[in-house]
mmCIF file of N, CA, C and O in Angstrom:
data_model
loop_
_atom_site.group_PDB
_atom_site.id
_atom_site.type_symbol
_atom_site.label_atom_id
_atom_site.label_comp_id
_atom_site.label_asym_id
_atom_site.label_seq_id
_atom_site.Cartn_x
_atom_site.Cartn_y
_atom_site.Cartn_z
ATOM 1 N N UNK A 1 114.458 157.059 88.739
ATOM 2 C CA UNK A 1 113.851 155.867 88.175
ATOM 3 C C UNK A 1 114.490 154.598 88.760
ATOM 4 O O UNK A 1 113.857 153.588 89.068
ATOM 5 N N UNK A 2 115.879 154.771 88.882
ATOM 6 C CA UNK A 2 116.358 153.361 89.788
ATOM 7 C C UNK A 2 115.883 152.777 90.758
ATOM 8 O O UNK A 2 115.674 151.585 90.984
ATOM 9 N N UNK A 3 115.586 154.451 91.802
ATOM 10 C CA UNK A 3 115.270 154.051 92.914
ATOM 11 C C UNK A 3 113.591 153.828 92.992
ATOM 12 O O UNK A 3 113.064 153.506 94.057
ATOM 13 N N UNK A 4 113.158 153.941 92.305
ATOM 14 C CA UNK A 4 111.766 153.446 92.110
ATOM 15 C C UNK A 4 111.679 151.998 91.490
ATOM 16 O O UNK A 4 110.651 151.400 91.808
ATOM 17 N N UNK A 5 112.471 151.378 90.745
ATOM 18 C CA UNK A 5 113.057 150.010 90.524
ATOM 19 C C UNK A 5 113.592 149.434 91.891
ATOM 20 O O UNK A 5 113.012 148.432 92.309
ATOM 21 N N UNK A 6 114.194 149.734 92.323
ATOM 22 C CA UNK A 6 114.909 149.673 93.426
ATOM 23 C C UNK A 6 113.716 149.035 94.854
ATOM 24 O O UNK A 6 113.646 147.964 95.455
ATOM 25 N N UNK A 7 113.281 149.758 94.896
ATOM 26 C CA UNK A 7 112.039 149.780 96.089
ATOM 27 C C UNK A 7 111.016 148.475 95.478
ATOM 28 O O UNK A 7 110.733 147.388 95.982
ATOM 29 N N UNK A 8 110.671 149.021 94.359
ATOM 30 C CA UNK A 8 109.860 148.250 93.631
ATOM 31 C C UNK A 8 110.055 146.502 93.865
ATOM 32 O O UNK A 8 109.103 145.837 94.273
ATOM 33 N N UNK A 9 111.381 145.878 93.561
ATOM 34 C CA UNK A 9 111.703 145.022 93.802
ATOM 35 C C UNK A 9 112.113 144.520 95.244
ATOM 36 O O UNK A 9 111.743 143.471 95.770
ATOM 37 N N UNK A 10 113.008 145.544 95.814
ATOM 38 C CA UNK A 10 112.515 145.106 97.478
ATOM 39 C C UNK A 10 111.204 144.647 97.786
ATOM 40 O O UNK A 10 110.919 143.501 98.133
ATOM 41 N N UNK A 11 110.473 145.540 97.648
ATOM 42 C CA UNK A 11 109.202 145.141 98.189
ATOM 43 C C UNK A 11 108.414 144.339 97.372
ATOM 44 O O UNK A 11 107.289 144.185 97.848
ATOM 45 N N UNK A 12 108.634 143.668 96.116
ATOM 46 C CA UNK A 12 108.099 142.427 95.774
ATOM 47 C C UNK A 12 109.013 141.140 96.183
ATOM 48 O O UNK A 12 108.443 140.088 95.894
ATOM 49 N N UNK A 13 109.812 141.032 96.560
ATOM 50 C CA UNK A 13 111.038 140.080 96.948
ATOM 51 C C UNK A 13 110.522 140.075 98.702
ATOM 52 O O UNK A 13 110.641 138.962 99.214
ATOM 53 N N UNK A 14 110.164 140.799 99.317
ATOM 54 C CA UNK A 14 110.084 140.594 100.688
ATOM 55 C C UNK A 14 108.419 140.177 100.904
ATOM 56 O O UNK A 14 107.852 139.995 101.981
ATOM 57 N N UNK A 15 108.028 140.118 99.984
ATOM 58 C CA UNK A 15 106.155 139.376 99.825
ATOM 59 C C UNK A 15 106.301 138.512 99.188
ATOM 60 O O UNK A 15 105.293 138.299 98.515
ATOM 61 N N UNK A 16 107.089 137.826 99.013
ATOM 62 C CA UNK A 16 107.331 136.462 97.943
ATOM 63 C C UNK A 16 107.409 135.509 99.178
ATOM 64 O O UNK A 16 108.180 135.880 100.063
ATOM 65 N N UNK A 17 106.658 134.207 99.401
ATOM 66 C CA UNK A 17 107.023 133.105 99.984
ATOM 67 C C UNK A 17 107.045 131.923 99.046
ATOM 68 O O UNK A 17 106.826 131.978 97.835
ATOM 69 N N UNK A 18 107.355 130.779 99.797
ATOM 70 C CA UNK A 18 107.741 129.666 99.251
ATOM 71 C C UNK A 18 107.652 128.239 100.105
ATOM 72 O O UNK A 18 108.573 127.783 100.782
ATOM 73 N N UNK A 19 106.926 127.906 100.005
ATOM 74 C CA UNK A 19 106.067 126.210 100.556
ATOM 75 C C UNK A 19 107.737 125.612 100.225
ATOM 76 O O UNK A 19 108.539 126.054 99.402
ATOM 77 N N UNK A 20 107.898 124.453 101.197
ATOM 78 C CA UNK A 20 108.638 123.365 101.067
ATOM 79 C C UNK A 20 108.071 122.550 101.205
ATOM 80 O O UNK A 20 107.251 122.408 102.111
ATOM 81 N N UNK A 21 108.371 121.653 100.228
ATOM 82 C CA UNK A 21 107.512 120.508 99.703
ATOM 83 C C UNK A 21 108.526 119.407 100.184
ATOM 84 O O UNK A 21 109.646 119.426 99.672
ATOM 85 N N UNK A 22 108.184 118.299 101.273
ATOM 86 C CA UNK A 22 108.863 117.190 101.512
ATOM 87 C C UNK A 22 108.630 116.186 101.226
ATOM 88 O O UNK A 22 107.613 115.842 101.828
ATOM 89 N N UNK A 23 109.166 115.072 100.314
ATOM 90 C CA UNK A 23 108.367 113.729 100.027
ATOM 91 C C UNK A 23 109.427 112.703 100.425
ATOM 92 O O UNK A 23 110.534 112.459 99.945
ATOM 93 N N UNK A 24 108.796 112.212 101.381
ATOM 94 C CA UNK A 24 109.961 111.011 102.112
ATOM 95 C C UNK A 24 110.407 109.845 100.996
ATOM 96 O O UNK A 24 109.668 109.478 100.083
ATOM 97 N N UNK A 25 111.584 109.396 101.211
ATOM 98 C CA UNK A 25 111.998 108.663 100.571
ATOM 99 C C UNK A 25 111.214 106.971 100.976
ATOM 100 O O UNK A 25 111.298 106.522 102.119
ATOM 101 N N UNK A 26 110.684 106.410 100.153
ATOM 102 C CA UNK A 26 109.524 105.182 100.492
ATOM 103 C C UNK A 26 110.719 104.133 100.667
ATOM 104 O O UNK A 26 111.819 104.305 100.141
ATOM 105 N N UNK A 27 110.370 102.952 101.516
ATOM 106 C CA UNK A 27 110.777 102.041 101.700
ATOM 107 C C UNK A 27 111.251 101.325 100.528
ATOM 108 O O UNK A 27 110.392 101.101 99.675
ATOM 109 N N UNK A 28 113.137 100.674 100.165
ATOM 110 C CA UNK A 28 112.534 100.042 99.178
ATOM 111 C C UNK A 28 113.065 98.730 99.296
ATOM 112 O O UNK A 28 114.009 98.897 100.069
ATOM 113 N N UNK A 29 113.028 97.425 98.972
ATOM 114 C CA UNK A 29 113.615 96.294 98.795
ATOM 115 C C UNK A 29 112.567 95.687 99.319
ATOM 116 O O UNK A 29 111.436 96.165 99.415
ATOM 117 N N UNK A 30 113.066 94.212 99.801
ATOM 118 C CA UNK A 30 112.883 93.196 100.374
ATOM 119 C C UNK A 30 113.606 92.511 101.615
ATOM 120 O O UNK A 30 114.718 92.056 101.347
ATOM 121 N N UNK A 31 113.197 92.368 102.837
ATOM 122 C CA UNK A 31 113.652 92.646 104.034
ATOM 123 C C UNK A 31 114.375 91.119 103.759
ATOM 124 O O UNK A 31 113.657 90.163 103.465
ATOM 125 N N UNK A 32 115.919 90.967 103.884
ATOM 126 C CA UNK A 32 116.387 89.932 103.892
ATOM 127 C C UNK A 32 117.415 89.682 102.896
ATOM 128 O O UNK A 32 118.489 89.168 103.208
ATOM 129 N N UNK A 33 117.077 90.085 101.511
ATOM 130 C CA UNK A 33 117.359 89.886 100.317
ATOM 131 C C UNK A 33 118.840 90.335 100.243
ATOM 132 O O UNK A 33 119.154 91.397 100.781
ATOM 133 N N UNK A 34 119.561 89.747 99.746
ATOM 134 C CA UNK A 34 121.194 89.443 99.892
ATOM 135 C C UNK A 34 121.337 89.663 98.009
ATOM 136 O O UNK A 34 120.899 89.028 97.049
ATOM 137 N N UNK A 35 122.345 91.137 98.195
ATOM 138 C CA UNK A 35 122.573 90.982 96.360
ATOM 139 C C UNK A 35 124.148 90.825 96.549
ATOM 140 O O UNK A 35 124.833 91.131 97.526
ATOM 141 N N UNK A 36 124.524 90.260 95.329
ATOM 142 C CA UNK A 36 125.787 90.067 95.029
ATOM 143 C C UNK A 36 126.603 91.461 95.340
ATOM 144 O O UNK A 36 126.178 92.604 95.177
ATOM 145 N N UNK A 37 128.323 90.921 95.998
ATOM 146 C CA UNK A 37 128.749 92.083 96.180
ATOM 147 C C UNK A 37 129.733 92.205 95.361
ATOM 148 O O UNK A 37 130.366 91.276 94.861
ATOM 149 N N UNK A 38 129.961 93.802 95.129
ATOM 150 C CA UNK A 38 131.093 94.180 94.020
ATOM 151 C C UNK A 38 132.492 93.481 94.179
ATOM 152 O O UNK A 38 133.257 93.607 95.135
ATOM 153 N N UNK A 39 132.652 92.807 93.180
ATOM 154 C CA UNK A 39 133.858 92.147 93.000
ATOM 155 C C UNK A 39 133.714 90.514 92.985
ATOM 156 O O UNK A 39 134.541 89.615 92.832
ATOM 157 N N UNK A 40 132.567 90.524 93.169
ATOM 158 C CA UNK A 40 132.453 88.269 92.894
ATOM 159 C C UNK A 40 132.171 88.647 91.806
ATOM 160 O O UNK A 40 131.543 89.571 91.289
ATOM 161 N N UNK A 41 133.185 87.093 91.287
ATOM 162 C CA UNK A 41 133.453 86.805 90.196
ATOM 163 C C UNK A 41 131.682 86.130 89.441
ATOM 164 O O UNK A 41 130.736 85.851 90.178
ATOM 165 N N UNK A 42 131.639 86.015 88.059
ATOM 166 C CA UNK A 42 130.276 85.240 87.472
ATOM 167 C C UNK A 42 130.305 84.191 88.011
ATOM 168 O O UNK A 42 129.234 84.009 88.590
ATOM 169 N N UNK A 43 131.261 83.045 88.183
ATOM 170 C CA UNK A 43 131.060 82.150 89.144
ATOM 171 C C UNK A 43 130.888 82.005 90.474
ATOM 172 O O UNK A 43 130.335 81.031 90.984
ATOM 173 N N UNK A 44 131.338 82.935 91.069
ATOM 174 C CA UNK A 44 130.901 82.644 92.817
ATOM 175 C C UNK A 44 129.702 83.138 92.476
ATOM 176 O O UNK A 44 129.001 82.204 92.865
ATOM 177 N N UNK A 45 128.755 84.133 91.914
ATOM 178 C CA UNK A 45 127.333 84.767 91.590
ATOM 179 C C UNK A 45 126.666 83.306 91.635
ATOM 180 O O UNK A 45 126.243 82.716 92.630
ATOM 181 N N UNK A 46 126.686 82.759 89.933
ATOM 182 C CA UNK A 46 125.863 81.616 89.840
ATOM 183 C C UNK A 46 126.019 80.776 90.675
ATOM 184 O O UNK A 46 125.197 79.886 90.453
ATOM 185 N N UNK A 47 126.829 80.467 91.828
ATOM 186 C CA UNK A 47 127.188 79.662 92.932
ATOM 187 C C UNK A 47 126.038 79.921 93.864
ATOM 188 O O UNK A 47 125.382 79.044 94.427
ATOM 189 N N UNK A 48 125.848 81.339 93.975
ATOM 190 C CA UNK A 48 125.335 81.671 95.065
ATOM 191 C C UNK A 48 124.148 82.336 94.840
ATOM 192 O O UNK A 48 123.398 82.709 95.742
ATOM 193 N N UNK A 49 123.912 82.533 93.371
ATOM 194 C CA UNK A 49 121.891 82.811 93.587
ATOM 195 C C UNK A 49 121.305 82.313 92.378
ATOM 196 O O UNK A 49 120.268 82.753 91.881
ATOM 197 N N UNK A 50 122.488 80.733 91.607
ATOM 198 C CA UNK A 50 122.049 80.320 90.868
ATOM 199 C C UNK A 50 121.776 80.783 89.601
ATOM 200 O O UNK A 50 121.336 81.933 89.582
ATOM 201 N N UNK A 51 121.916 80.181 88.429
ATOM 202 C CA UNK A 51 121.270 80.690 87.077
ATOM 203 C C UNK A 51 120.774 82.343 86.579
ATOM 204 O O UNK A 51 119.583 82.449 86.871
ATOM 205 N N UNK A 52 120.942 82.761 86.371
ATOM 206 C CA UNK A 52 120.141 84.261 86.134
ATOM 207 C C UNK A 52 119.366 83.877 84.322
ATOM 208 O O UNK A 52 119.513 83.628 83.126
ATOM 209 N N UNK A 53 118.557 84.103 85.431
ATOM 210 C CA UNK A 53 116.603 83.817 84.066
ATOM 211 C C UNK A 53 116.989 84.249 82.352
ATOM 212 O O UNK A 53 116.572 83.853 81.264
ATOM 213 N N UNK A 54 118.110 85.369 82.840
ATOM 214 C CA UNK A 54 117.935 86.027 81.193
ATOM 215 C C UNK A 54 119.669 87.239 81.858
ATOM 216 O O UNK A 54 119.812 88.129 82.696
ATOM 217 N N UNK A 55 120.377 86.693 81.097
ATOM 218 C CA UNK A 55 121.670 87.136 80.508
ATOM 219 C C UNK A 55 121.598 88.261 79.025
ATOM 220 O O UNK A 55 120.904 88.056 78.029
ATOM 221 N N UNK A 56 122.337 89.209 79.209
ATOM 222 C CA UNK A 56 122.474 90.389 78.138
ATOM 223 C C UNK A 56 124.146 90.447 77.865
ATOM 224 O O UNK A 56 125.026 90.653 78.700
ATOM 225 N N UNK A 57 124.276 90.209 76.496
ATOM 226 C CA UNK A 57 126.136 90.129 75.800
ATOM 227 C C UNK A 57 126.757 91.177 76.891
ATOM 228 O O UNK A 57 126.185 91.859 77.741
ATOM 229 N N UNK A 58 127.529 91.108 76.701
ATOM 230 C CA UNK A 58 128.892 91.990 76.734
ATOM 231 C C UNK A 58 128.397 93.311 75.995
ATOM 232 O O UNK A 58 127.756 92.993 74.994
ATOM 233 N N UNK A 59 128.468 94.424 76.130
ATOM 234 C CA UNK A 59 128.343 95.371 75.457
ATOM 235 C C UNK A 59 129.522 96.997 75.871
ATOM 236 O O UNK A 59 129.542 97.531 76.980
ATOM 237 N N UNK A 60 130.261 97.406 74.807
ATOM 238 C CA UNK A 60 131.499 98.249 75.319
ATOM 239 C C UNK A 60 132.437 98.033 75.662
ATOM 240 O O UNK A 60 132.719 96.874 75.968
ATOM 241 N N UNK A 61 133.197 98.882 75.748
ATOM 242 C CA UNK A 61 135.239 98.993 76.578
ATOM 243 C C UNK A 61 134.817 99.754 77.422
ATOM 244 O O UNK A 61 134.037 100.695 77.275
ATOM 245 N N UNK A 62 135.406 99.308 78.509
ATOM 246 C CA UNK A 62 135.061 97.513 78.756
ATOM 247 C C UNK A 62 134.121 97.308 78.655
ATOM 248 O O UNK A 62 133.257 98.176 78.532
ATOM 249 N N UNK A 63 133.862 95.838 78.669
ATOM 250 C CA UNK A 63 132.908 95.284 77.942
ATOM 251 C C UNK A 63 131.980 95.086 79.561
ATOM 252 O O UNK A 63 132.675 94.946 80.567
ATOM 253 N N UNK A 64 130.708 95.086 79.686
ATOM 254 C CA UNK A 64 130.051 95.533 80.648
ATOM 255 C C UNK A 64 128.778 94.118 79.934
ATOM 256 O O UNK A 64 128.374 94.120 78.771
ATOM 257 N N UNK A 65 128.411 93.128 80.936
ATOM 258 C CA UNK A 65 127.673 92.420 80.881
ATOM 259 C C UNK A 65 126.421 92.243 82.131
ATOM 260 O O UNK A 65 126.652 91.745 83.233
ATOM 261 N N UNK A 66 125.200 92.714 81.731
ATOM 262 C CA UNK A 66 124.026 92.224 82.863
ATOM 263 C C UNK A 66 123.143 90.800 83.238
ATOM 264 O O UNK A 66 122.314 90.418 82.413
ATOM 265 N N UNK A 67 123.249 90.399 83.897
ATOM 266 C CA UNK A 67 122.316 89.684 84.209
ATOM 267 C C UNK A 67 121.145 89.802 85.118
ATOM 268 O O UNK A 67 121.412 90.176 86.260
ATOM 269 N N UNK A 68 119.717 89.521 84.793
ATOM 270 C CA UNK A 68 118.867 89.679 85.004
ATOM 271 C C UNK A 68 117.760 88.863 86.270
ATOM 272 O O UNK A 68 116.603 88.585 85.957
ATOM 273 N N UNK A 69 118.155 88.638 87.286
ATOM 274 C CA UNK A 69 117.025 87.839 88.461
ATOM 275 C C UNK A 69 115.941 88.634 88.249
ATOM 276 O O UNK A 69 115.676 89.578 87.504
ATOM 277 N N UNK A 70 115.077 87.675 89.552
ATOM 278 C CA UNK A 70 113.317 88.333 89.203
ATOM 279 C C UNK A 70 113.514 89.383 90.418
ATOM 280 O O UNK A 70 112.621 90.229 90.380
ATOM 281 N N UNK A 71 114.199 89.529 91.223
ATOM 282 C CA UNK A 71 114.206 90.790 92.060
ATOM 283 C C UNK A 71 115.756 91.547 91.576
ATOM 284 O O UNK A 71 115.784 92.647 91.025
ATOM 285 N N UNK A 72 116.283 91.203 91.711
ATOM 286 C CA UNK A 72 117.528 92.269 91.157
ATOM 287 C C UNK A 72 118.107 91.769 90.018
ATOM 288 O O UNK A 72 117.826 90.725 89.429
ATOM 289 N N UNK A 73 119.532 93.182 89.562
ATOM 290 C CA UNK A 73 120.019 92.846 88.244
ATOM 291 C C UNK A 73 121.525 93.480 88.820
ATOM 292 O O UNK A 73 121.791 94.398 89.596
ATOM 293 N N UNK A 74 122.472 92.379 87.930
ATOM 294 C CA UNK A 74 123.728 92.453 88.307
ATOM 295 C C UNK A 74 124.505 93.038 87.381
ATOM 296 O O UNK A 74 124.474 92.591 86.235
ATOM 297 N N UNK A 75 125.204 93.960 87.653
ATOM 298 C CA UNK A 75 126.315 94.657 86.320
ATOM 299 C C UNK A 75 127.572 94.119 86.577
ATOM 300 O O UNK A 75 128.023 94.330 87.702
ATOM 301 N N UNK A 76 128.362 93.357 85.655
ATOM 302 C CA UNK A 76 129.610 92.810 85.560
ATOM 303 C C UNK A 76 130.595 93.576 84.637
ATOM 304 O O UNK A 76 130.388 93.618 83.424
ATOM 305 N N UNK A 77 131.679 94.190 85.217
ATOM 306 C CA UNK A 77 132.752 94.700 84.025
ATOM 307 C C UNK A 77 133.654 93.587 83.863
ATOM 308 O O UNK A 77 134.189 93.469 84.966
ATOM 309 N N UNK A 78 134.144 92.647 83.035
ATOM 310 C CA UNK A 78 134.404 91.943 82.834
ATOM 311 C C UNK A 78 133.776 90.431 83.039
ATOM 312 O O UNK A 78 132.861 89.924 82.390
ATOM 313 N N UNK A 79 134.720 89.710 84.402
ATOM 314 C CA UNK A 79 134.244 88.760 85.109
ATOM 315 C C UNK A 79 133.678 89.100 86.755
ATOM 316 O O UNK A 79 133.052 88.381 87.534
ATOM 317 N N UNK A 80 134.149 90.391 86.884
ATOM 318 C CA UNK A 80 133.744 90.538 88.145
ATOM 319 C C UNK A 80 132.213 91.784 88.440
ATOM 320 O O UNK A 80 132.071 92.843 87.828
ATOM 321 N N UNK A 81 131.592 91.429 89.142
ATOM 322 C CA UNK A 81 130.309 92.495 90.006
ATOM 323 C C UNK A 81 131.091 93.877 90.272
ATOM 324 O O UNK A 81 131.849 94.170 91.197
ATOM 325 N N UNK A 82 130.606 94.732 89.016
ATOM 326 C CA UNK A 82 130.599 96.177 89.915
ATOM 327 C C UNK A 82 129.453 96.979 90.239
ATOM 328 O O UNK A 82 129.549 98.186 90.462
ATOM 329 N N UNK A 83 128.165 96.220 90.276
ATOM 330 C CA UNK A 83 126.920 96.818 90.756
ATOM 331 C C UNK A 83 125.694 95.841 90.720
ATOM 332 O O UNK A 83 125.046 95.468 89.741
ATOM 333 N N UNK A 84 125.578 95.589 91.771
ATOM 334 C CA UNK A 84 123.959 95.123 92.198
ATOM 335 C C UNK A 84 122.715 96.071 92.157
ATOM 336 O O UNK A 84 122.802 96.951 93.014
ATOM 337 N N UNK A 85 121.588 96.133 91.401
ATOM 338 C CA UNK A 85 120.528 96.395 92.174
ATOM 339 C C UNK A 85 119.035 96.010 92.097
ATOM 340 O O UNK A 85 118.505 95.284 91.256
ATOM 341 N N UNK A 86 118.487 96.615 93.100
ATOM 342 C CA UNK A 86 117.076 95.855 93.182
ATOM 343 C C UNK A 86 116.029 96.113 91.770
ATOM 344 O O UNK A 86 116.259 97.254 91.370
ATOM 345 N N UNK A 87 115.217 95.594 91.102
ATOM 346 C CA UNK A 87 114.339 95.518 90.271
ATOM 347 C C UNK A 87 113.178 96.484 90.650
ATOM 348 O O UNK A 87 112.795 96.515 91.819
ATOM 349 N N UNK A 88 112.509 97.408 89.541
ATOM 350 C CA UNK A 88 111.733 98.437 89.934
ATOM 351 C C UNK A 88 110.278 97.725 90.384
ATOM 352 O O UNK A 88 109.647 97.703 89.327
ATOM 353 N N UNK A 89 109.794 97.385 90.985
ATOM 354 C CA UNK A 89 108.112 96.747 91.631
ATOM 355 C C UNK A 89 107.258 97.841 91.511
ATOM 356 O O UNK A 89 107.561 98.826 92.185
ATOM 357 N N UNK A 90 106.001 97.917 90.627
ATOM 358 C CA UNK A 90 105.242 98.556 90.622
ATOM 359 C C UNK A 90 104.240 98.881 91.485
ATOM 360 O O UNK A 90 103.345 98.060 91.687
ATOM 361 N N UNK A 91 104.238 100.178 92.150
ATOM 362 C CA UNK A 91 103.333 100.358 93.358
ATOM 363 C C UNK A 91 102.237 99.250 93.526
ATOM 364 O O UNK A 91 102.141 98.646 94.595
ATOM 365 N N UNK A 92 101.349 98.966 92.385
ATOM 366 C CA UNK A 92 100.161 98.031 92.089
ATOM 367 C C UNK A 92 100.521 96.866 92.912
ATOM 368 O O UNK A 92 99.788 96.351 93.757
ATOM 369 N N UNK A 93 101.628 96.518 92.620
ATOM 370 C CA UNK A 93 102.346 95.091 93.452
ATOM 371 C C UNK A 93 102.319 95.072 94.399
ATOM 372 O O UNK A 93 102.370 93.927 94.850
ATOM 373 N N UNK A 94 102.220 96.269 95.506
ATOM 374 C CA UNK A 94 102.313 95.720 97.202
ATOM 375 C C UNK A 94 101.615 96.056 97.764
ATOM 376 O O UNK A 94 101.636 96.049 98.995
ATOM 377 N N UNK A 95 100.370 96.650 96.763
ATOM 378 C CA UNK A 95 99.087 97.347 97.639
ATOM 379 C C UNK A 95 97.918 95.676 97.555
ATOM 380 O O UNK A 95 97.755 94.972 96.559
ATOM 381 N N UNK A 96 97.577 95.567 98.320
ATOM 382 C CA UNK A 96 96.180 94.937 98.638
ATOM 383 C C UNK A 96 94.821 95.229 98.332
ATOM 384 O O UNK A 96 94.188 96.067 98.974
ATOM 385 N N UNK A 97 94.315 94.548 97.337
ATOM 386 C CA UNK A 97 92.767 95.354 96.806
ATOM 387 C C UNK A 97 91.935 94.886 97.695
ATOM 388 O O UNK A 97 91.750 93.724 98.057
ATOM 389 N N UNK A 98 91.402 95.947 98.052
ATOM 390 C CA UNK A 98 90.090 95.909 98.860
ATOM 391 C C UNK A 98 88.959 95.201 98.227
ATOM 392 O O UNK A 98 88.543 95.013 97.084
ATOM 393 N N UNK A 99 88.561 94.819 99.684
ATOM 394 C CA UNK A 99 86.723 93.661 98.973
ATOM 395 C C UNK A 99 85.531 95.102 99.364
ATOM 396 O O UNK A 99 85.353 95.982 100.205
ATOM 397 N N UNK A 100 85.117 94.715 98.452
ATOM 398 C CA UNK A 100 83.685 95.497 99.087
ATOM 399 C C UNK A 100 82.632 94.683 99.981
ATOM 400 O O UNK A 100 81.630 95.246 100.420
#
């Protein structure tokens, strides 16, 4: 009986295939666009891309504060940048509607 298990599964294991599915990673940002780098302080930031539209408290130990631009968002642990990144753009946004 093993070996009839045995076979059994060989020979469903050697008729088994499997598609690879590749989905390229899409372009993402804005060609140019300069984000704050880890370690400027909130003041060299607002120095250098101005005001941020909409600020979020302090929240946690450490206390971890975001600020919000219309293309990216900045994570501050304290006073200093430990993460920039770009804002999610909805496909809808960079496609072009066709005229009939």
């Amino acid at each position: 009986m093993k070996l009839l298990t045995c076979i059994v599964f060989i020979a469903i294991s050697c008729c088994t295939f499997a598609d690879e599915l590749q989905i390229p990673v899409g372009q993402q940002g804005i060609d140019g666009l300069e984000l704050p780098s880890k370690g400027m302080t909130m003041a060299q930031v607002e120095t250098a891309f101005g005001e941020a539209p909409k600020r979020h408290p302090a929240r946690g130990q450490p206390p971890i504060t975001r600020w919000e631009y219309s293309n990216f968002m900045v994570y501050f642990e304290g006073e200093h940048v430990i993460h920039s990144v770009l804002r999610h753009k909805p496909r809808a946004e960079f496609q072009t509607p066709t005229t009939n």
